[in-house]
PDB file of C-alpha atoms in Angstrom:
ATOM      1  CA  MET A   1     128.447  93.807 128.756  1.00 58.00           C
ATOM      2  CA  THR A   2     126.124  94.288 126.240  1.00 67.00           C
ATOM      3  CA  SER A   3     127.209  95.555 122.287  1.00 78.00           C
ATOM      4  CA  LEU A   4     127.081  98.391 120.165  1.00 82.00           C
ATOM      5  CA  ALA A   5     127.544  96.792 117.324  1.00 86.00           C
ATOM      6  CA  ASN A   6     123.809  95.766 116.438  1.00 84.00           C
ATOM      7  CA  LEU A   7     123.690  99.797 116.487  1.00 86.00           C
ATOM      8  CA  GLY A   8     126.665  99.971 113.761  1.00 86.00           C
ATOM      9  CA  LEU A   9     129.563  99.974 115.466  1.00 89.00           C
ATOM     10  CA  THR A  10     132.426  98.041 114.844  1.00 90.00           C
ATOM     11  CA  ALA A  11     134.831  96.494 117.124  1.00 89.00           C
ATOM     12  CA  GLU A  12     137.214  99.184 117.443  1.00 89.00           C
ATOM     13  CA  GLN A  13     135.281 102.367 116.875  1.00 89.00           C
ATOM     14  CA  GLU A  14     132.729 100.898 120.903  1.00 89.00           C
ATOM     15  CA  ARG A  15     136.840 100.364 122.578  1.00 89.00           C
ATOM     16  CA  LEU A  16     137.266 104.059 121.841  1.00 88.00           C
ATOM     17  CA  TYR A  17     133.952 105.723 122.868  1.00 88.00           C
ATOM     18  CA  ARG A  18     133.089 103.503 126.050  1.00 90.00           C
ATOM     19  CA  HIS A  19     137.408 104.480 126.674  1.00 88.00           C
ATOM     20  CA  LEU A  20     137.273 107.476 125.820  1.00 88.00           C
ATOM     21  CA  LEU A  21     134.149 107.774 127.952  1.00 88.00           C
ATOM     22  CA  ARG A  22     135.177 106.405 130.780  1.00 89.00           C
ATOM     23  CA  ASN A  23     138.113 108.880 130.112  1.00 86.00           C
ATOM     24  CA  PRO A  24     137.447 111.791 129.162  1.00 80.00           C
ATOM     25  CA  ARG A  25     141.477 114.276 129.621  1.00 73.00           C
ATOM     26  CA  ALA A  26     143.509 111.133 129.563  1.00 70.00           C
ATOM     27  CA  PRO A  27     145.633 110.774 126.387  1.00 68.00           C
ATOM     28  CA  LEU A  28     145.480 108.811 123.181  1.00 65.00           C
ATOM     29  CA  ASP A  29     148.340 107.183 120.864  1.00 63.00           C
ATOM     30  CA  PRO A  30     148.653 107.401 117.943  1.00 60.00           C
ATOM     31  CA  ALA A  31     147.168 104.119 116.569  1.00 54.00           C
ATOM     32  CA  PRO A  32     143.122 104.624 117.143  1.00 70.00           C
ATOM     33  CA  LEU A  33     143.111 107.963 115.187  1.00 75.00           C
ATOM     34  CA  PRO A  34     141.906 106.300 111.807  1.00 81.00           C
ATOM     35  CA  THR A  35     139.451 104.905 114.169  1.00 85.00           C
ATOM     36  CA  LEU A  36     139.059 108.617 116.471  1.00 84.00           C
ATOM     37  CA  ALA A  37     138.356 110.071 112.932  1.00 84.00           C
ATOM     38  CA  GLU A  38     135.066 107.650 112.090  1.00 87.00           C
ATOM     39  CA  LEU A  39     133.286 109.026 115.749  1.00 89.00           C
ATOM     40  CA  ARG A  40     134.080 112.349 114.494  1.00 87.00           C
ATOM     41  CA  ALA A  41     131.722 111.625 111.115  1.00 85.00           C
ATOM     42  CA  LEU A  42     129.411 109.598 113.573  1.00 88.00           C
ATOM     43  CA  GLY A  43     129.321 112.707 115.883  1.00 89.00           C
ATOM     44  CA  LEU A  44     130.201 110.386 118.740  1.00 90.00           C
ATOM     45  CA  VAL A  45     133.569 112.204 119.103  1.00 88.00           C
ATOM     46  CA  ASP A  46     133.251 116.216 119.096  1.00 86.00           C
ATOM     47  CA  GLU A  47     136.171 118.210 118.232  1.00 78.00           C
ATOM     48  CA  THR A  48     138.073 118.756 121.464  1.00 80.00           C
ATOM     49  CA  LEU A  49     138.050 114.170 121.746  1.00 81.00           C
ATOM     50  CA  ASN A  50     135.069 114.508 124.474  1.00 87.00           C
ATOM     51  CA  ALA A  51     132.503 111.709 124.259  1.00 88.00           C
ATOM     52  CA  ALA A  52     129.323 112.353 123.280  1.00 89.00           C
ATOM     53  CA  ALA A  53     126.899 112.168 126.713  1.00 90.00           C
ATOM     54  CA  PRO A  54     125.183 109.068 126.268  1.00 90.00           C
ATOM     55  CA  THR A  55     121.373 109.472 124.877  1.00 91.00           C
ATOM     56  CA  VAL A  56     122.845 112.137 121.559  1.00 89.00           C
ATOM     57  CA  ALA A  57     125.346 109.199 121.210  1.00 89.00           C
ATOM     58  CA  ILE A  58     122.180 106.143 120.985  1.00 90.00           C
ATOM     59  CA  ASP A  59     120.484 108.810 119.384  1.00 89.00           C
ATOM     60  CA  LEU A  60     122.526 109.357 116.652  1.00 89.00           C
ATOM     61  CA  LEU A  61     123.716 105.729 116.296  1.00 90.00           C
ATOM     62  CA  VAL A  62     119.499 104.978 116.175  1.00 89.00           C
ATOM     63  CA  ARG A  63     118.668 107.514 114.154  1.00 87.00           C
ATOM     64  CA  ARG A  64     121.961 106.445 110.948  1.00 86.00           C
ATOM     65  CA  ARG A  65     119.850 102.585 111.454  1.00 85.00           C
ATOM     66  CA  ILE A  66     116.807 103.886 110.482  1.00 84.00           C
ATOM     67  CA  GLU A  67     117.984 105.876 107.610  1.00 79.00           C
ATOM     68  CA  GLN A  68     120.065 102.892 106.459  1.00 79.00           C
ATOM     69  CA  THR A  69     117.146 101.293 106.995  1.00 80.00           C
ATOM     70  CA  GLN A  70     114.715 103.142 105.174  1.00 70.00           C
ATOM     71  CA  ARG A  71     117.362 103.109 101.761  1.00 67.00           C
ATOM     72  CA  HIS A  72     117.355  99.051 102.331  1.00 68.00           C
ATOM     73  CA  LEU A  73     113.544  98.935 102.007  1.00 65.00           C
ATOM     74  CA  SER A  74     113.728 101.899  99.167  1.00 56.00           C
ATOM     75  CA  ASP A  75     115.960  99.588  97.098  1.00 58.00           C
ATOM     76  CA  LEU A  76     113.951  96.147  98.084  1.00 59.00           C
ATOM     77  CA  SER A  77     110.568  97.974  96.392  1.00 54.00           C
ATOM     78  CA  LEU A  78     112.166  97.816  93.574  1.00 54.00           C
ATOM     79  CA  ALA A  79     111.617  94.187  93.745  1.00 61.00           C
ATOM     80  CA  TRP A  80     107.468  95.264  93.681  1.00 61.00           C
ATOM     81  CA  ASP A  81     108.624  97.537  89.901  1.00 57.00           C
ATOM     82  CA  VAL A  82     110.272  94.239  89.005  1.00 62.00           C
ATOM     83  CA  LEU A  83     107.226  92.291  89.547  1.00 67.00           C
ATOM     84  CA  THR A  84     104.840  94.367  88.121  1.00 65.00           C
ATOM     85  CA  GLU A  85     106.413  94.284  85.014  1.00 65.00           C
ATOM     86  CA  LEU A  86     107.202  90.839  85.204  1.00 72.00           C
ATOM     87  CA  THR A  87     103.968  90.473  85.716  1.00 75.00           C
ATOM     88  CA  GLU A  88     102.542  92.637  82.903  1.00 67.00           C
ATOM     89  CA  GLU A  89     104.660  91.402  80.250  1.00 70.00           C
ATOM     90  CA  HIS A  90     103.517  87.379  81.319  1.00 73.00           C
ATOM     91  CA  ARG A  91      99.184  88.679  81.045  1.00 76.00           C
ATOM     92  CA  SER A  92     100.243  90.784  77.791  1.00 73.00           C
ATOM     93  CA  GLY A  93     103.029  88.601  75.693  1.00 74.00           C
ATOM     94  CA  ARG A  94     104.697  91.653  74.958  1.00 69.00           C
ATOM     95  CA  PRO A  95     108.076  93.168  76.876  1.00 65.00           C
ATOM     96  CA  VAL A  96     106.858  96.263  79.205  1.00 62.00           C
ATOM     97  CA  GLN A  97     109.066  99.409  78.671  1.00 65.00           C
ATOM     98  CA  LEU A  98     109.681 102.327  81.117  1.00 73.00           C
ATOM     99  CA  ALA A  99     107.826 104.863  78.950  1.00 79.00           C
ATOM    100  CA  GLU A 100     105.321 103.654  76.184  1.00 83.00           C
ATOM    101  CA  HIS A 101     103.664 106.462  73.661  1.00 87.00           C
ATOM    102  CA  LEU A 102      99.635 105.164  73.365  1.00 88.00           C
ATOM    103  CA  PRO A 103      97.807 106.214  70.499  1.00 88.00           C
ATOM    104  CA  ASP A 104      94.379 108.018  72.701  1.00 87.00           C
ATOM    105  CA  GLY A 105      93.110 108.819  75.385  1.00 85.00           C
ATOM    106  CA  ALA A 106      90.472 105.190  74.714  1.00 85.00           C
ATOM    107  CA  THR A 107      93.806 103.052  75.331  1.00 88.00           C
ATOM    108  CA  VAL A 108      95.182 105.970  78.200  1.00 90.00           C
ATOM    109  CA  THR A 109      91.604 104.599  79.618  1.00 88.00           C
ATOM    110  CA  ARG A 110      91.734 100.893  78.633  1.00 88.00           C
ATOM    111  CA  ARG A 111      95.226 100.789  80.294  1.00 89.00           C
ATOM    112  CA  VAL A 112      94.302 102.651  84.277  1.00 91.00           C
ATOM    113  CA  ARG A 113      91.122 100.091  84.348  1.00 89.00           C
ATOM    114  CA  ALA A 114      93.488  97.281  83.342  1.00 87.00           C
ATOM    115  CA  LEU A 115      96.002  97.888  86.731  1.00 88.00           C
ATOM    116  CA  LEU A 116      92.820  99.329  88.487  1.00 89.00           C
ATOM    117  CA  ALA A 117      90.660  95.907  88.220  1.00 84.00           C
ATOM    118  CA  ASP A 118      93.282  93.575  90.340  1.00 77.00           C
ATOM    119  CA  HIS A 119      94.436  96.214  92.600  1.00 82.00           C
ATOM    120  CA  PRO A 120      91.957  99.140  93.304  1.00 87.00           C
ATOM    121  CA  GLN A 121      94.236 101.339  95.631  1.00 91.00           C
ATOM    122  CA  GLU A 122      94.846 104.264  94.651  1.00 95.00           C
ATOM    123  CA  PHE A 123      93.897 107.085  91.687  1.00 96.00           C
ATOM    124  CA  ALA A 124      94.990 110.898  91.154  1.00 96.00           C
ATOM    125  CA  ASN A 125      93.769 112.586  88.340  1.00 96.00           C
ATOM    126  CA  LEU A 126      95.248 116.546  87.251  1.00 95.00           C
ATOM    127  CA  LYS A 127      92.269 117.555  84.512  1.00 92.00           C
ATOM    128  CA  ILE A 128      91.075 120.329  83.195  1.00 90.00           C
ATOM    129  CA  ARG A 129      87.838 119.897  83.509  1.00 89.00           C
ATOM    130  CA  ALA A 130      86.219 117.946  86.082  1.00 87.00           C
ATOM    131  CA  ARG A 131      82.854 115.395  83.148  1.00 85.00           C
ATOM    132  CA  ASP A 132      84.782 114.013  80.970  1.00 78.00           C
ATOM    133  CA  SER A 133      83.268 115.343  77.000  1.00 69.00           C
ATOM    134  CA  THR A 134      83.790 112.526  75.589  1.00 68.00           C
ATOM    135  CA  PRO A 135      80.328 110.545  74.155  1.00 63.00           C
ATOM    136  CA  GLU A 136      80.961 107.339  74.305  1.00 64.00           C
ATOM    137  CA  TYR A 137      82.766 107.134  78.300  1.00 71.00           C
ATOM    138  CA  ASP A 138      81.659 105.114  80.300  1.00 78.00           C
ATOM    139  CA  ASN A 139      82.103 106.125  83.971  1.00 81.00           C
ATOM    140  CA  ARG A 140      80.449 103.307  85.664  1.00 86.00           C
ATOM    141  CA  PRO A 141      83.277 100.518  85.620  1.00 87.00           C
ATOM    142  CA  PHE A 142      84.815 103.504  87.908  1.00 88.00           C
ATOM    143  CA  ILE A 143      82.438 104.008  90.389  1.00 89.00           C
ATOM    144  CA  ARG A 144      81.884 100.268  90.488  1.00 89.00           C
ATOM    145  CA  LEU A 145      85.543 100.641  91.609  1.00 89.00           C
ATOM    146  CA  LEU A 146      85.375 103.808  94.052  1.00 90.00           C
ATOM    147  CA  ALA A 147      82.746 101.200  95.750  1.00 87.00           C
ATOM    148  CA  ARG A 148      84.781  98.818  95.848  1.00 86.00           C
ATOM    149  CA  GLY A 149      87.523 100.896  97.865  1.00 89.00           C
ATOM    150  CA  LEU A 150      89.406 102.791  95.800  1.00 92.00           C
ATOM    151  CA  ARG A 151      90.367 105.860  97.194  1.00 94.00           C
ATOM    152  CA  SER A 152      90.597 108.938  94.936  1.00 95.00           C
ATOM    153  CA  ARG A 153      91.451 112.757  94.217  1.00 96.00           C
ATOM    154  CA  THR A 154      90.336 114.448  90.971  1.00 95.00           C
ATOM    155  CA  LEU A 155      92.114 117.611  90.733  1.00 95.00           C
ATOM    156  CA  PHE A 156      91.231 119.611  88.492  1.00 93.00           C
ATOM    157  CA  SER A 157      91.119 124.026  86.969  1.00 90.00           C
ATOM    158  CA  ALA A 158      89.323 126.467  87.902  1.00 83.00           C
ATOM    159  CA  HIS A 159      88.906 127.758  84.816  1.00 83.00           C
ATOM    160  CA  ALA A 160      86.201 125.147  84.169  1.00 85.00           C
ATOM    161  CA  LEU A 161      84.091 125.864  86.199  1.00 80.00           C
ATOM    162  CA  GLN A 162      82.171 128.609  83.813  1.00 76.00           C
ATOM    163  CA  ASP A 163      80.318 125.754  82.032  1.00 82.00           C
ATOM    164  CA  PRO A 164      78.464 125.429  84.704  1.00 78.00           C
ATOM    165  CA  ASP A 165      77.976 121.789  84.176  1.00 84.00           C
ATOM    166  CA  GLN A 166      81.176 120.814  85.770  1.00 88.00           C
ATOM    167  CA  GLU A 167      80.174 121.684  88.935  1.00 84.00           C
ATOM    168  CA  PRO A 168      77.150 119.116  90.039  1.00 86.00           C
ATOM    169  CA  HIS A 169      78.970 116.023  88.373  1.00 89.00           C
ATOM    170  CA  ALA A 170      82.197 116.989  90.337  1.00 91.00           C
ATOM    171  CA  ARG A 171      80.137 117.528  93.748  1.00 88.00           C
ATOM    172  CA  ASN A 172      78.418 114.370  92.774  1.00 89.00           C
ATOM    173  CA  GLN A 173      81.632 112.369  91.732  1.00 90.00           C
ATOM    174  CA  HIS A 174      83.202 114.028  95.657  1.00 90.00           C
ATOM    175  CA  ALA A 175      80.284 112.626  96.790  1.00 88.00           C
ATOM    176  CA  LEU A 176      80.728 108.714  95.592  1.00 89.00           C
ATOM    177  CA  GLY A 177      84.223 109.039  96.785  1.00 91.00           C
ATOM    178  CA  ASP A 178      86.005 110.212  94.126  1.00 93.00           C
ATOM    179  CA  LEU A 179      87.229 113.874  96.171  1.00 93.00           C
ATOM    180  CA  HIS A 180      87.557 116.489  93.941  1.00 93.00           C
ATOM    181  CA  ARG A 181      89.859 119.354  94.088  1.00 93.00           C
ATOM    182  CA  ILE A 182      89.720 123.037  92.429  1.00 90.00           C
ATOM    183  CA  THR A 183      93.242 124.446  90.961  1.00 88.00           C
ATOM    184  CA  THR A 184      93.826 127.708  89.220  1.00 83.00           C
ATOM    185  CA  GLU A 185      97.423 126.922  89.293  1.00 87.00           C
ATOM    186  CA  PRO A 186      98.819 125.123  85.670  1.00 87.00           C
ATOM    187  CA  ILE A 187      97.675 122.135  84.800  1.00 86.00           C
ATOM    188  CA  ARG A 188      98.102 119.188  82.714  1.00 87.00           C
ATOM    189  CA  HIS A 189      96.371 116.227  82.352  1.00 91.00           C
ATOM    190  CA  LEU A 190      98.338 113.539  84.977  1.00 95.00           C
ATOM    191  CA  VAL A 191      97.180 110.482  85.464  1.00 96.00           C
ATOM    192  CA  ILE A 192      99.168 108.380  88.799  1.00 96.00           C
ATOM    193  CA  VAL A 193      97.914 104.935  89.346  1.00 95.00           C
ATOM    194  CA  ASN A 194      99.489 103.011  92.951  1.00 94.00           C
ATOM    195  CA  ARG A 195     101.724 105.790  93.134  1.00 94.00           C
ATOM    196  CA  GLN A 196     103.753 103.076  90.210  1.00 91.00           C
ATOM    197  CA  VAL A 197     102.397 104.072  86.970  1.00 93.00           C
ATOM    198  CA  ALA A 198     102.082 107.642  85.556  1.00 95.00           C
ATOM    199  CA  PHE A 199     100.538 108.867  82.561  1.00 95.00           C
ATOM    200  CA  VAL A 200     100.885 112.191  80.764  1.00 94.00           C
ATOM    201  CA  GLN A 201      99.631 113.895  77.641  1.00 90.00           C
ATOM    202  CA  ALA A 202     103.389 113.064  75.392  1.00 88.00           C
ATOM    203  CA  ASP A 203     103.122 116.774  73.822  1.00 87.00           C
ATOM    204  CA  PRO A 204     101.330 119.264  75.869  1.00 81.00           C
ATOM    205  CA  THR A 205     100.563 121.564  72.851  1.00 82.00           C
ATOM    206  CA  ASP A 206      98.840 118.373  70.588  1.00 83.00           C
ATOM    207  CA  PRO A 207      95.881 116.846  72.480  1.00 77.00           C
ATOM    208  CA  LYS A 208      95.668 114.793  69.812  1.00 83.00           C
ATOM    209  CA  ALA A 209      99.464 113.502  70.520  1.00 86.00           C
ATOM    210  CA  GLY A 210      98.469 110.527  73.229  1.00 89.00           C
ATOM    211  CA  ALA A 211     100.309 110.087  76.326  1.00 92.00           C
ATOM    212  CA  LEU A 212     102.976 108.696  77.883  1.00 92.00           C
ATOM    213  CA  LYS A 213     102.940 105.548  79.929  1.00 91.00           C
ATOM    214  CA  ILE A 214     105.581 105.708  82.483  1.00 92.00           C
ATOM    215  CA  ARG A 215     107.034 103.156  84.846  1.00 87.00           C
ATOM    216  CA  GLN A 216     110.444 104.794  86.222  1.00 87.00           C
ATOM    217  CA  PRO A 217     109.854 104.273  89.845  1.00 86.00           C
ATOM    218  CA  GLY A 218     111.566 108.279  90.399  1.00 86.00           C
ATOM    219  CA  MET A 219     109.362 110.066  86.997  1.00 89.00           C
ATOM    220  CA  VAL A 220     106.021 108.364  89.008  1.00 92.00           C
ATOM    221  CA  ALA A 221     107.779 109.085  92.643  1.00 92.00           C
ATOM    222  CA  MET A 222     108.506 113.648  91.157  1.00 92.00           C
ATOM    223  CA  LEU A 223     105.411 113.010  89.700  1.00 94.00           C
ATOM    224  CA  SER A 224     103.384 111.899  92.431  1.00 94.00           C
ATOM    225  CA  ASP A 225     104.758 114.760  94.951  1.00 93.00           C
ATOM    226  CA  THR A 226     104.101 117.165  92.826  1.00 94.00           C
ATOM    227  CA  PHE A 227     100.245 116.160  92.835  1.00 95.00           C
ATOM    228  CA  ASP A 228     100.202 115.946  96.465  1.00 94.00           C
ATOM    229  CA  GLY A 229     101.743 119.124  96.762  1.00 92.00           C
ATOM    230  CA  MET A 230      98.879 120.653  94.310  1.00 93.00           C
ATOM    231  CA  TRP A 231      96.189 119.099  95.921  1.00 94.00           C
ATOM    232  CA  GLU A 232      97.290 120.639  99.675  1.00 92.00           C
ATOM    233  CA  ARG A 233      97.522 124.145  97.956  1.00 90.00           C
ATOM    234  CA  ALA A 234      94.091 122.923  96.299  1.00 89.00           C
ATOM    235  CA  ARG A 235      90.676 124.790  97.110  1.00 85.00           C
ATOM    236  CA  ASP A 236      88.089 122.152  98.373  1.00 86.00           C
ATOM    237  CA  LEU A 237      84.273 122.165  96.229  1.00 82.00           C
ATOM    238  CA  ASN A 238      82.447 124.296  99.306  1.00 72.00           C
ATOM    239  CA  ASP A 239      84.613 126.947  99.072  1.00 72.00           C
ATOM    240  CA  LEU A 240      84.368 128.615  96.172  1.00 68.00           C
ATOM    241  CA  PRO A 241      83.531 131.629  95.032  1.00 65.00           C
ATOM    242  CA  LEU A 242      80.560 132.573  94.460  1.00 72.00           C
ATOM    243  CA  SER A 243      79.221 133.667  91.410  1.00 72.00           C
ATOM    244  CA  PRO A 244      78.301 137.498  90.333  1.00 76.00           C
ATOM    245  CA  ILE A 245      74.301 135.693  90.027  1.00 82.00           C
ATOM    246  CA  GLU A 246      75.122 134.188  93.004  1.00 80.00           C
ATOM    247  CA  GLN A 247      76.175 137.457  95.414  1.00 81.00           C
ATOM    248  CA  LEU A 248      73.140 139.068  93.910  1.00 87.00           C
ATOM    249  CA  VAL A 249      71.222 137.042  95.341  1.00 87.00           C
ATOM    250  CA  LEU A 250      72.507 136.350  98.368  1.00 85.00           C
ATOM    251  CA  ARG A 251      72.565 139.814  98.793  1.00 87.00           C
ATOM    252  CA  ALA A 252      68.295 140.086  97.779  1.00 87.00           C
ATOM    253  CA  LEU A 253      67.275 137.113  99.870  1.00 84.00           C
ATOM    254  CA  THR A 254      69.006 139.561 102.262  1.00 82.00           C
ATOM    255  CA  HIS A 255      66.991 142.326 102.174  1.00 86.00           C
ATOM    256  CA  HIS A 256      62.982 141.306 100.204  1.00 87.00           C
ATOM    257  CA  ASP A 257      61.416 140.371 102.015  1.00 84.00           C
ATOM    258  CA  THR A 258      59.539 137.790  99.243  1.00 89.00           C
ATOM    259  CA  ASP A 259      60.942 136.346  96.071  1.00 89.00           C
ATOM    260  CA  GLU A 260      58.398 137.585  94.131  1.00 91.00           C
ATOM    261  CA  ALA A 261      60.454 141.811  95.087  1.00 90.00           C
ATOM    262  CA  ALA A 262      64.027 139.991  95.499  1.00 89.00           C
ATOM    263  CA  ALA A 263      63.134 138.548  91.451  1.00 89.00           C
ATOM    264  CA  ARG A 264      61.970 141.821  90.280  1.00 90.00           C
ATOM    265  CA  ALA A 265      64.823 143.657  91.941  1.00 89.00           C
ATOM    266  CA  LEU A 266      67.297 141.323  90.132  1.00 88.00           C
ATOM    267  CA  HIS A 267      65.031 141.306  86.295  1.00 90.00           C
ATOM    268  CA  ILE A 268      64.829 137.726  86.619  1.00 90.00           C
ATOM    269  CA  SER A 269      62.034 135.390  86.811  1.00 91.00           C
ATOM    270  CA  VAL A 270      60.663 133.893  90.929  1.00 89.00           C
ATOM    271  CA  ARG A 271      61.521 130.584  89.028  1.00 91.00           C
ATOM    272  CA  LYS A 272      65.214 131.445  88.294  1.00 90.00           C
ATOM    273  CA  PHE A 273      65.502 133.598  91.625  1.00 89.00           C
ATOM    274  CA  ARG A 274      64.361 130.981  94.333  1.00 89.00           C
ATOM    275  CA  ALA A 275      66.568 127.866  91.880  1.00 88.00           C
ATOM    276  CA  HIS A 276      69.626 130.075  92.849  1.00 86.00           C
ATOM    277  CA  VAL A 277      68.887 130.096  96.752  1.00 87.00           C
ATOM    278  CA  ALA A 278      67.478 126.582  96.078  1.00 86.00           C
ATOM    279  CA  ASP A 279      71.980 126.177  94.967  1.00 81.00           C
ATOM    280  CA  LEU A 280      72.995 127.920  97.244  1.00 82.00           C
ATOM    281  CA  MET A 281      71.822 126.294 100.231  1.00 83.00           C
ATOM    282  CA  GLY A 282      73.232 123.094  98.892  1.00 78.00           C
ATOM    283  CA  ARG A 283      76.475 124.750  99.135  1.00 73.00           C
ATOM    284  CA  LEU A 284      76.446 125.696 102.656  1.00 75.00           C
ATOM    285  CA  GLY A 285      73.971 122.540 104.052  1.00 75.00           C
ATOM    286  CA  ALA A 286      71.764 125.270 105.259  1.00 81.00           C
ATOM    287  CA  THR A 287      68.322 123.817 105.456  1.00 84.00           C
ATOM    288  CA  THR A 288      66.009 127.650 106.014  1.00 86.00           C
ATOM    289  CA  ARG A 289      66.534 130.871 103.959  1.00 83.00           C
ATOM    290  CA  PHE A 290      67.413 132.408 107.945  1.00 83.00           C
ATOM    291  CA  GLN A 291      70.438 129.749 107.989  1.00 85.00           C
ATOM    292  CA  ALA A 292      71.510 130.449 105.252  1.00 82.00           C
ATOM    293  CA  ALA A 293      72.081 134.084 105.058  1.00 82.00           C
ATOM    294  CA  LEU A 294      74.129 133.289 108.751  1.00 84.00           C
ATOM    295  CA  LEU A 295      76.273 130.574 107.087  1.00 80.00           C
ATOM    296  CA  ALA A 296      76.968 133.093 103.934  1.00 79.00           C
ATOM    297  CA  LYS A 297      77.701 135.699 106.785  1.00 79.00           C
ATOM    298  CA  GLN A 298      80.076 133.050 108.581  1.00 75.00           C
ATOM    299  CA  ARG A 299      82.092 132.639 105.343  1.00 68.00           C
ATOM    300  CA  GLY A 300      81.973 136.216 105.006  1.00 69.00           C
ATOM    301  CA  TRP A 301      79.988 136.041 101.778  1.00 72.00           C
ATOM    302  CA  LEU A 302      78.148 138.722 102.833  1.00 71.00           C
TER     303      LEU A 302
END
């Protein structure tokens, strides 16, 4: 007879379940009452002492076994965190703390790149501006990581789009593989590397206070879930709302026969008007102005 031991039942629990399955109305001795309570807790016996149908029972036992296995795997995954810490201690020659204060952004950048150098797996970045305004910041090492297969997502504030340099930079990075989205939710600077290490601003009111490097698995998992939620709610670059001047240019494009007439209506130069038209066609992915008008109407821009 095939045993249910592999699904987590004891010999006594299995014996009683099979007995109830074969004899649904047979009286029970007081002896198996503790085992009966265990079967009821597992959902294999109901309040009227009827055994659950085999399909229901096996489904419950398999699900329970899967949940137990997942918990065991979660416990085993802590071993990788320990390995990461020991490797870092061996490399740096100093103890690794679950939360470490870093003095400035340059130190954060060095630590992030060191973590990604050997294992460029996943990078998540939550920041106010898409483009780093630090003069000495060098983006080339990060681009090389993207070329090696790094999966990167960057989420930045919609308020940054008031700066005309932000959107072109975001689109360029997006094309290189650093996927960008825009959020209207409140933002605090956050970096997550390989879902194992997080960097957060040490003092939300003082950008010069440095950052905290966090290795605590539960905290990093929570921050990763928060980022994932914000990413799902964020807007793609191609879904950005039109600026007031872009709205005027788009309407003028459909109401005037020549660029000169449209530019005069908007009180801007023909060169400026054509530059706006080119930008709009790029955002829409249009090859002709007629196609741009159709795509704009489909998006509800007209």
